[in-house]
Amino acid sequence: MERLDRFMARANAAYYATRDPYADFTTSPEISQVFGELLGLWAAVVWESLGRPDPVLLAEAGPGRGTLLADALRAIRQGAPSFGAALRLHLVETSPRLRAEQARRLPGARWHDDIESVPAGPLLLIGNEFLDALPVRQFVCRGGGWTERYVTDGMFAEQPLPLPPPAGGEGFGCAPPPLAGGGWEEGSVREVCEPALALARQLGTRLAAAGGAALFLDYGPEQSTFGESLQALRHGHPADPLTEAGSADLTAHVDFDAFSAAARGAGGVVYGPVPQGLFLARLGLFQRTNRLAREQPPRRAAALIDAARRLAEPDRMGRLFKALAVCHPGVPVPPGFAP
Ligand code: SAH
């Protein structure tokens, strides 16, 4: 019997180390080159507002194939060459297989197992679909208290918690924090992603002290809710998350509320979450796409425009996906977050 988060951590480590995730899913930077280009220019604008520190760390958490940063760097070299000269690339990636792929596209980068080992100094960090891969715990309301889910023989088993739920705040080692507005019902599930909350606290502390900003794009509801969102994709199709560990990509919705509160509690200033469609449109997704499309033959132009719409339309990736930034308190509202 294994606690769900430990099962998910083990399964995903095996999955990313041995499989090609892009055979199972695609992501925004793989859909349109404009995604990475806009995020690169976002980082350049924030760098300006930090007073152009040189050197500055440009980092990505979970870079996948390295596509986002390859597109970002191309746009930065064209549009913000002095930022291009000042930046040092740092990648947070645990999969040796993906590290090798990233090395081919991002020469000169340095790799880390976690954000804590990224060197000190002003930091601009980007994470697309990184937080959703971090392991969640699941708690179930039972008889006025909580049980926790474990995995055994491909099925869930519930175990009573050793201690009663604490009153709230940090350190819910044994139960999820209470939710504003109640909604407590027998059998309801609460998910908690402890590594995401730990990361939010680390970033809040680090960015408040050393300067910089972190931008996350990921999917999940705006407010913390009851409900389970653990899901698996195997060979590109929804699958049972609890069987054949390591053969499927496991993700869960990001709890943006809880992430923001943890980052704020540690001294960071949080912007968003803003729906991805609105965020990208504010950054100029359609202007840049149209400019690119004008120079292309009609079929390629139509594909570029459809890719942009896929990222931005509410019933595609525009609403469920959201952008959230954690910043040093001196950073003005970053691009995409001001109405
Ligand atoms: N950002 C990429 C890839 C998303 S998939 C894109 O948008 O295409 C998730 C990425 O996070 C993969 O690179 C995976 O290897 C990495 N990853 C997953 N869990 C991790 C962890 N605990 N620490 C560091 N990297 C992790």
CSV table of N, CA and C in Angstrom, one decimal, residues 98-223:
chain,number,residue,atom,x,y,z
A,98,LEU,N,14.7,13.6,-21.3
A,98,LEU,CA,14.3,15.0,-21.7
A,98,LEU,C,15.4,16.0,-21.6
A,99,ARG,N,16.3,15.8,-20.6
A,99,ARG,CA,17.5,16.6,-20.5
A,99,ARG,C,18.3,16.5,-21.7
A,100,ALA,N,18.5,15.3,-22.3
A,100,ALA,CA,19.3,15.1,-23.5
A,100,ALA,C,18.6,15.9,-24.7
A,101,GLU,N,17.3,15.8,-24.7
A,101,GLU,CA,16.6,16.5,-25.8
A,101,GLU,C,16.7,18.0,-25.7
A,102,GLN,N,16.6,18.5,-24.4
A,102,GLN,CA,16.8,19.9,-24.2
A,102,GLN,C,18.2,20.4,-24.5
A,103,ALA,N,19.2,19.6,-24.2
A,103,ALA,CA,20.6,20.0,-24.5
A,103,ALA,C,20.8,20.2,-26.0
A,104,ARG,N,20.1,19.5,-26.8
A,104,ARG,CA,20.3,19.6,-28.3
A,104,ARG,C,19.7,21.0,-28.7
A,105,ARG,N,18.7,21.5,-28.1
A,105,ARG,CA,18.0,22.7,-28.5
A,105,ARG,C,18.5,23.9,-27.7
A,106,LEU,N,19.0,23.7,-26.6
A,106,LEU,CA,19.4,24.8,-25.7
A,106,LEU,C,20.8,24.7,-25.2
A,107,PRO,N,21.8,24.9,-26.1
A,107,PRO,CA,23.2,24.8,-25.8
A,107,PRO,C,23.5,25.9,-24.7
A,108,GLY,N,24.4,25.5,-23.8
A,108,GLY,CA,24.8,26.5,-22.8
A,108,GLY,C,24.0,26.5,-21.5
A,109,ALA,N,22.9,25.7,-21.5
A,109,ALA,CA,22.0,25.7,-20.3
A,109,ALA,C,22.7,24.8,-19.2
A,110,ARG,N,22.2,25.1,-18.0
A,110,ARG,CA,22.6,24.2,-16.9
A,110,ARG,C,21.4,23.6,-16.2
A,111,TRP,N,21.5,22.4,-15.8
A,111,TRP,CA,20.4,21.6,-15.3
A,111,TRP,C,20.4,21.5,-13.8
A,112,HIS,N,19.2,21.4,-13.2
A,112,HIS,CA,19.0,21.2,-11.8
A,112,HIS,C,17.8,20.2,-11.5
A,113,ASP,N,17.9,19.5,-10.4
A,113,ASP,CA,16.8,18.6,-10.0
A,113,ASP,C,15.7,19.4,-9.4
A,114,ASP,N,15.9,20.5,-8.8
A,114,ASP,CA,14.8,21.3,-8.2
A,114,ASP,C,15.2,22.7,-8.2
A,115,ILE,N,14.2,23.6,-7.9
A,115,ILE,CA,14.4,25.0,-8.0
A,115,ILE,C,15.4,25.5,-6.9
A,116,GLU,N,15.4,24.8,-5.8
A,116,GLU,CA,16.3,25.2,-4.7
A,116,GLU,C,17.8,25.2,-5.1
A,117,SER,N,18.1,24.4,-6.1
A,117,SER,CA,19.6,24.3,-6.5
A,117,SER,C,19.9,25.3,-7.6
A,118,VAL,N,18.9,26.1,-8.1
A,118,VAL,CA,19.2,27.1,-9.1
A,118,VAL,C,20.0,28.2,-8.3
A,119,PRO,N,21.2,28.7,-8.8
A,119,PRO,CA,22.0,29.6,-8.0
A,119,PRO,C,21.3,30.9,-7.6
A,120,ALA,N,21.9,31.6,-6.7
A,120,ALA,CA,21.3,32.8,-6.1
A,120,ALA,C,21.3,33.9,-7.2
A,121,GLY,N,20.5,35.0,-7.1
A,121,GLY,CA,20.5,36.1,-8.0
A,121,GLY,C,19.1,36.4,-8.5
A,122,PRO,N,18.9,37.5,-9.2
A,122,PRO,CA,17.6,37.8,-9.8
A,122,PRO,C,17.2,36.7,-10.8
A,123,LEU,N,15.9,36.4,-10.7
A,123,LEU,CA,15.5,35.2,-11.4
A,123,LEU,C,14.2,35.5,-12.2
A,124,LEU,N,14.2,35.0,-13.5
A,124,LEU,CA,12.9,35.0,-14.2
A,124,LEU,C,12.6,33.5,-14.5
A,125,LEU,N,11.5,33.0,-14.0
A,125,LEU,CA,11.2,31.6,-14.1
A,125,LEU,C,9.9,31.4,-14.9
A,126,ILE,N,9.9,30.4,-15.8
A,126,ILE,CA,8.7,30.1,-16.5
A,126,ILE,C,8.4,28.6,-16.3
A,127,GLY,N,7.1,28.3,-16.1
A,127,GLY,CA,6.7,26.9,-16.0
A,127,GLY,C,5.4,26.6,-16.7
A,128,ASN,N,5.5,25.9,-17.8
A,128,ASN,CA,4.2,25.6,-18.5
A,128,ASN,C,3.9,24.1,-18.3
A,129,GLU,N,2.7,23.8,-17.8
A,129,GLU,CA,2.3,22.5,-17.5
A,129,GLU,C,3.4,21.7,-16.7
A,130,PHE,N,3.9,22.5,-15.7
A,130,PHE,CA,4.8,21.9,-14.8
A,130,PHE,C,4.1,21.5,-13.5
A,131,LEU,N,3.3,22.4,-12.9
A,131,LEU,CA,2.7,22.2,-11.6
A,131,LEU,C,1.7,21.0,-11.7
A,132,ASP,N,1.1,20.8,-12.9
A,132,ASP,CA,0.1,19.7,-12.9
A,132,ASP,C,0.7,18.3,-12.8
A,133,ALA,N,2.0,18.3,-13.0
A,133,ALA,CA,2.7,16.9,-13.0
A,133,ALA,C,3.1,16.6,-11.6
A,134,LEU,N,3.0,17.6,-10.6
A,134,LEU,CA,3.5,17.3,-9.3
A,134,LEU,C,2.5,16.5,-8.5
A,135,PRO,N,2.9,15.6,-7.6
A,135,PRO,CA,2.1,14.6,-7.0
A,135,PRO,C,1.1,15.2,-6.0
A,136,VAL,N,-0.2,14.7,-6.0
A,136,VAL,CA,-1.2,15.2,-5.1
A,136,VAL,C,-1.6,14.1,-4.0
A,137,ARG,N,-2.0,14.6,-2.9
A,137,ARG,CA,-2.6,13.7,-1.9
A,137,ARG,C,-4.1,13.9,-2.1
A,138,GLN,N,-4.9,12.9,-1.7
A,138,GLN,CA,-6.3,13.0,-1.8
A,138,GLN,C,-6.9,12.6,-0.4
A,139,PHE,N,-7.8,13.5,0.1
A,139,PHE,CA,-8.4,13.3,1.4
A,139,PHE,C,-9.9,13.1,1.1
A,140,VAL,N,-10.6,12.3,1.8
A,140,VAL,CA,-12.0,12.0,1.6
A,140,VAL,C,-12.8,12.3,2.9
A,141,CYS,N,-13.9,13.1,2.8
A,141,CYS,CA,-14.7,13.3,4.0
A,141,CYS,C,-15.4,12.1,4.4
A,142,ARG,N,-15.2,11.6,5.6
A,142,ARG,CA,-15.9,10.4,6.1
A,142,ARG,C,-16.3,10.6,7.6
A,143,GLY,N,-17.6,10.5,7.8
A,143,GLY,CA,-18.1,10.6,9.2
A,143,GLY,C,-17.6,11.8,10.0
A,144,GLY,N,-17.6,12.9,9.4
A,144,GLY,CA,-17.2,14.1,10.1
A,144,GLY,C,-15.7,14.3,10.2
A,145,GLY,N,-14.9,13.4,9.6
A,145,GLY,CA,-13.4,13.6,9.7
A,145,GLY,C,-12.9,13.3,8.3
A,146,TRP,N,-11.6,13.0,8.2
A,146,TRP,CA,-11.0,12.7,6.9
A,146,TRP,C,-10.3,11.3,6.9
A,147,THR,N,-10.4,10.7,5.7
A,147,THR,CA,-9.5,9.6,5.4
A,147,THR,C,-8.6,10.0,4.3
A,148,GLU,N,-7.5,9.3,4.1
A,148,GLU,CA,-6.6,9.6,3.0
A,148,GLU,C,-6.5,8.4,2.1
A,149,ARG,N,-6.3,8.7,0.8
A,149,ARG,CA,-6.3,7.6,-0.2
A,149,ARG,C,-4.9,7.1,-0.4
A,150,TYR,N,-4.8,5.7,-0.4
A,150,TYR,CA,-3.6,5.0,-0.8
A,150,TYR,C,-3.9,4.2,-2.0
A,151,VAL,N,-2.8,3.6,-2.6
A,151,VAL,CA,-3.0,2.8,-3.8
A,151,VAL,C,-2.5,1.4,-3.5
A,152,THR,N,-3.4,0.4,-3.7
A,152,THR,CA,-3.0,-0.9,-3.5
A,152,THR,C,-3.6,-1.8,-4.6
A,153,ASP,N,-2.8,-2.6,-5.3
A,153,ASP,CA,-3.2,-3.5,-6.4
A,153,ASP,C,-4.1,-2.7,-7.4
A,154,GLY,N,-3.7,-1.6,-7.8
A,154,GLY,CA,-4.4,-0.8,-8.8
A,154,GLY,C,-5.7,-0.2,-8.4
A,155,MET,N,-5.9,-0.2,-7.1
A,155,MET,CA,-7.2,0.4,-6.6
A,155,MET,C,-6.9,1.3,-5.4
A,156,PHE,N,-7.9,2.2,-5.1
A,156,PHE,CA,-7.8,3.1,-4.0
A,156,PHE,C,-8.1,2.3,-2.7
A,157,ALA,N,-7.4,2.6,-1.6
A,157,ALA,CA,-7.8,2.1,-0.3
A,157,ALA,C,-7.8,3.4,0.6
A,158,GLU,N,-8.7,3.5,1.5
A,158,GLU,CA,-8.8,4.7,2.4
A,158,GLU,C,-8.3,4.3,3.8
A,159,GLN,N,-7.4,5.2,4.3
A,159,GLN,CA,-6.9,5.0,5.6
A,159,GLN,C,-7.3,6.1,6.5
A,160,PRO,N,-7.8,5.9,7.7
A,160,PRO,CA,-8.1,7.0,8.6
A,160,PRO,C,-6.8,7.8,8.9
A,161,LEU,N,-7.0,9.1,9.1
A,161,LEU,CA,-5.8,9.9,9.4
A,161,LEU,C,-5.5,9.7,10.8
A,162,PRO,N,-4.2,9.8,11.1
A,162,PRO,CA,-3.7,9.6,12.5
A,162,PRO,C,-4.2,10.7,13.5
A,163,LEU,N,-4.4,11.9,13.0
A,163,LEU,CA,-4.7,13.0,13.9
A,163,LEU,C,-6.0,13.7,13.4
A,164,PRO,N,-6.7,14.4,14.2
A,164,PRO,CA,-7.9,15.2,13.7
A,164,PRO,C,-7.4,16.4,12.9
A,165,PRO,N,-8.2,16.8,11.9
A,165,PRO,CA,-7.7,18.0,11.1
A,165,PRO,C,-7.4,19.2,11.9
A,166,PRO,N,-6.3,19.8,11.7
A,166,PRO,CA,-5.9,21.1,12.4
A,166,PRO,C,-6.9,22.2,12.0
A,167,ALA,N,-6.8,23.3,12.7
A,167,ALA,CA,-7.7,24.4,12.5
A,167,ALA,C,-7.5,25.1,11.2
A,168,GLY,N,-6.3,24.9,10.5
A,168,GLY,CA,-6.1,25.6,9.3
A,168,GLY,C,-4.7,26.1,9.2
A,169,GLY,N,-4.4,27.0,8.2
A,169,GLY,CA,-3.1,27.5,8.0
A,169,GLY,C,-2.1,26.5,7.4
A,170,GLU,N,-0.9,26.7,7.7
A,170,GLU,CA,0.1,25.8,7.1
A,170,GLU,C,0.3,24.5,7.8
A,171,GLY,N,1.1,23.6,7.3
A,171,GLY,CA,1.5,22.4,8.0
A,171,GLY,C,0.4,21.4,8.1
A,172,PHE,N,-0.5,21.3,7.1
A,172,PHE,CA,-1.6,20.3,7.2
A,172,PHE,C,-1.0,18.9,6.8
A,173,GLY,N,0.0,18.5,7.6
A,173,GLY,CA,0.6,17.2,7.3
A,173,GLY,C,-0.4,16.1,7.3
A,174,CYS,N,-1.5,16.3,8.0
A,174,CYS,CA,-2.4,15.1,8.2
A,174,CYS,C,-3.8,15.4,7.6
A,175,ALA,N,-4.1,16.6,7.1
A,175,ALA,CA,-5.4,16.8,6.6
A,175,ALA,C,-5.4,18.1,5.8
A,176,PRO,N,-6.3,18.2,4.8
A,176,PRO,CA,-6.3,19.4,4.0
A,176,PRO,C,-6.9,20.6,4.8
A,177,PRO,N,-6.5,21.8,4.4
A,177,PRO,CA,-7.0,23.0,5.1
A,177,PRO,C,-8.5,23.1,4.8
A,178,PRO,N,-9.2,23.8,5.7
A,178,PRO,CA,-10.7,23.9,5.5
A,178,PRO,C,-10.9,24.8,4.3
A,179,LEU,N,-12.0,24.7,3.7
A,179,LEU,CA,-12.4,25.5,2.5
A,179,LEU,C,-13.4,26.5,2.9
A,180,ALA,N,-13.2,27.8,2.4
A,180,ALA,CA,-14.2,28.8,2.7
A,180,ALA,C,-15.5,28.4,2.0
A,181,GLY,N,-16.6,28.6,2.6
A,181,GLY,CA,-17.9,28.3,2.0
A,181,GLY,C,-18.4,26.9,2.2
A,182,GLY,N,-17.6,26.1,2.9
A,182,GLY,CA,-18.1,24.7,3.3
A,182,GLY,C,-18.1,23.8,2.1
A,183,GLY,N,-19.3,23.2,1.9
A,183,GLY,CA,-19.4,22.2,0.8
A,183,GLY,C,-19.0,20.8,1.3
A,184,TRP,N,-18.9,20.6,2.6
A,184,TRP,CA,-18.5,19.4,3.2
A,184,TRP,C,-19.6,18.3,3.0
A,185,GLU,N,-19.3,17.3,2.3
A,185,GLU,CA,-20.3,16.2,2.1
A,185,GLU,C,-19.6,14.9,2.3
A,186,GLU,N,-20.3,13.9,2.8
A,186,GLU,CA,-19.8,12.6,3.0
A,186,GLU,C,-19.2,12.1,1.6
A,187,GLY,N,-18.0,11.7,1.5
A,187,GLY,CA,-17.5,11.1,0.3
A,187,GLY,C,-16.8,12.2,-0.6
A,188,SER,N,-16.9,13.5,-0.3
A,188,SER,CA,-16.2,14.5,-1.1
A,188,SER,C,-14.7,14.3,-1.0
A,189,VAL,N,-14.0,14.7,-2.1
A,189,VAL,CA,-12.6,14.5,-2.1
A,189,VAL,C,-11.9,15.9,-2.1
A,190,ARG,N,-10.8,16.1,-1.4
A,190,ARG,CA,-10.0,17.3,-1.5
A,190,ARG,C,-8.6,16.9,-1.9
A,191,GLU,N,-8.1,17.6,-2.9
A,191,GLU,CA,-6.7,17.3,-3.4
A,191,GLU,C,-5.8,18.4,-2.8
A,192,VAL,N,-4.6,17.9,-2.4
A,192,VAL,CA,-3.6,18.9,-2.0
A,192,VAL,C,-2.3,18.5,-2.6
A,193,CYS,N,-1.6,19.5,-3.3
A,193,CYS,CA,-0.4,19.2,-3.9
A,193,CYS,C,0.7,19.9,-3.1
A,194,GLU,N,1.3,19.1,-2.2
A,194,GLU,CA,2.3,19.7,-1.2
A,194,GLU,C,3.5,20.2,-1.9
A,195,PRO,N,4.1,19.5,-3.0
A,195,PRO,CA,5.3,20.1,-3.6
A,195,PRO,C,5.0,21.4,-4.3
A,196,ALA,N,3.8,21.6,-4.8
A,196,ALA,CA,3.5,22.9,-5.4
A,196,ALA,C,3.4,24.0,-4.4
A,197,LEU,N,2.9,23.7,-3.2
A,197,LEU,CA,2.8,24.7,-2.1
A,197,LEU,C,4.2,25.0,-1.6
A,198,ALA,N,5.0,24.0,-1.5
A,198,ALA,CA,6.4,24.2,-1.0
A,198,ALA,C,7.1,25.1,-2.1
A,199,LEU,N,6.9,24.9,-3.3
A,199,LEU,CA,7.5,25.7,-4.4
A,199,LEU,C,7.0,27.1,-4.3
A,200,ALA,N,5.7,27.3,-4.1
A,200,ALA,CA,5.2,28.7,-4.0
A,200,ALA,C,5.8,29.4,-2.8
A,201,ARG,N,6.0,28.7,-1.7
A,201,ARG,CA,6.7,29.4,-0.5
A,201,ARG,C,8.1,29.7,-0.9
A,202,GLN,N,8.8,28.7,-1.5
A,202,GLN,CA,10.3,29.0,-1.8
A,202,GLN,C,10.4,30.2,-2.7
A,203,LEU,N,9.5,30.2,-3.8
A,203,LEU,CA,9.6,31.3,-4.7
A,203,LEU,C,9.2,32.7,-4.1
A,204,GLY,N,8.2,32.7,-3.3
A,204,GLY,CA,7.8,33.9,-2.6
A,204,GLY,C,9.0,34.4,-1.8
A,205,THR,N,9.6,33.6,-1.1
A,205,THR,CA,10.8,34.0,-0.2
A,205,THR,C,11.9,34.5,-1.1
A,206,ARG,N,12.3,33.7,-2.1
A,206,ARG,CA,13.4,34.0,-2.9
A,206,ARG,C,13.2,35.3,-3.8
A,207,LEU,N,12.1,35.4,-4.4
A,207,LEU,CA,11.8,36.5,-5.3
A,207,LEU,C,11.7,37.8,-4.4
A,208,ALA,N,11.2,37.8,-3.2
A,208,ALA,CA,11.1,38.9,-2.4
A,208,ALA,C,12.5,39.4,-2.0
A,209,ALA,N,13.4,38.4,-1.8
A,209,ALA,CA,14.8,38.8,-1.4
A,209,ALA,C,15.7,39.2,-2.5
A,210,ALA,N,15.7,38.4,-3.6
A,210,ALA,CA,16.7,38.6,-4.6
A,210,ALA,C,16.1,39.2,-5.9
A,211,GLY,N,14.8,39.4,-6.0
A,211,GLY,CA,14.3,40.1,-7.1
A,211,GLY,C,13.9,39.1,-8.2
A,212,GLY,N,12.9,39.5,-9.0
A,212,GLY,CA,12.6,38.6,-10.2
A,212,GLY,C,11.1,38.3,-10.2
A,213,ALA,N,10.7,37.3,-11.0
A,213,ALA,CA,9.3,37.0,-11.2
A,213,ALA,C,9.3,35.5,-11.7
A,214,ALA,N,8.2,34.9,-11.4
A,214,ALA,CA,7.9,33.5,-11.9
A,214,ALA,C,6.5,33.5,-12.6
A,215,LEU,N,6.5,32.9,-13.7
A,215,LEU,CA,5.2,32.8,-14.5
A,215,LEU,C,4.8,31.4,-14.7
A,216,PHE,N,3.6,31.0,-14.3
A,216,PHE,CA,3.2,29.6,-14.5
A,216,PHE,C,1.9,29.6,-15.4
A,217,LEU,N,1.9,28.7,-16.3
A,217,LEU,CA,0.7,28.5,-17.1
A,217,LEU,C,0.3,27.0,-16.9
A,218,ASP,N,-1.0,26.9,-16.5
A,218,ASP,CA,-1.4,25.5,-16.2
A,218,ASP,C,-2.9,25.5,-16.1
A,219,TYR,N,-3.5,24.3,-15.9
A,219,TYR,CA,-4.9,24.2,-15.9
A,219,TYR,C,-5.4,23.8,-14.5
A,220,GLY,N,-6.6,24.4,-14.3
A,220,GLY,CA,-7.3,24.2,-13.0
A,220,GLY,C,-8.3,25.3,-12.8
A,221,PRO,N,-9.1,25.1,-11.8
A,221,PRO,CA,-10.2,26.1,-11.5
A,221,PRO,C,-9.5,27.3,-10.8
A,222,GLU,N,-10.3,28.4,-10.8
A,222,GLU,CA,-9.7,29.6,-10.2
A,222,GLU,C,-9.7,29.5,-8.7
A,223,GLN,N,-10.8,28.9,-8.1
A,223,GLN,CA,-10.9,28.8,-6.7
A,223,GLN,C,-10.7,27.3,-6.2
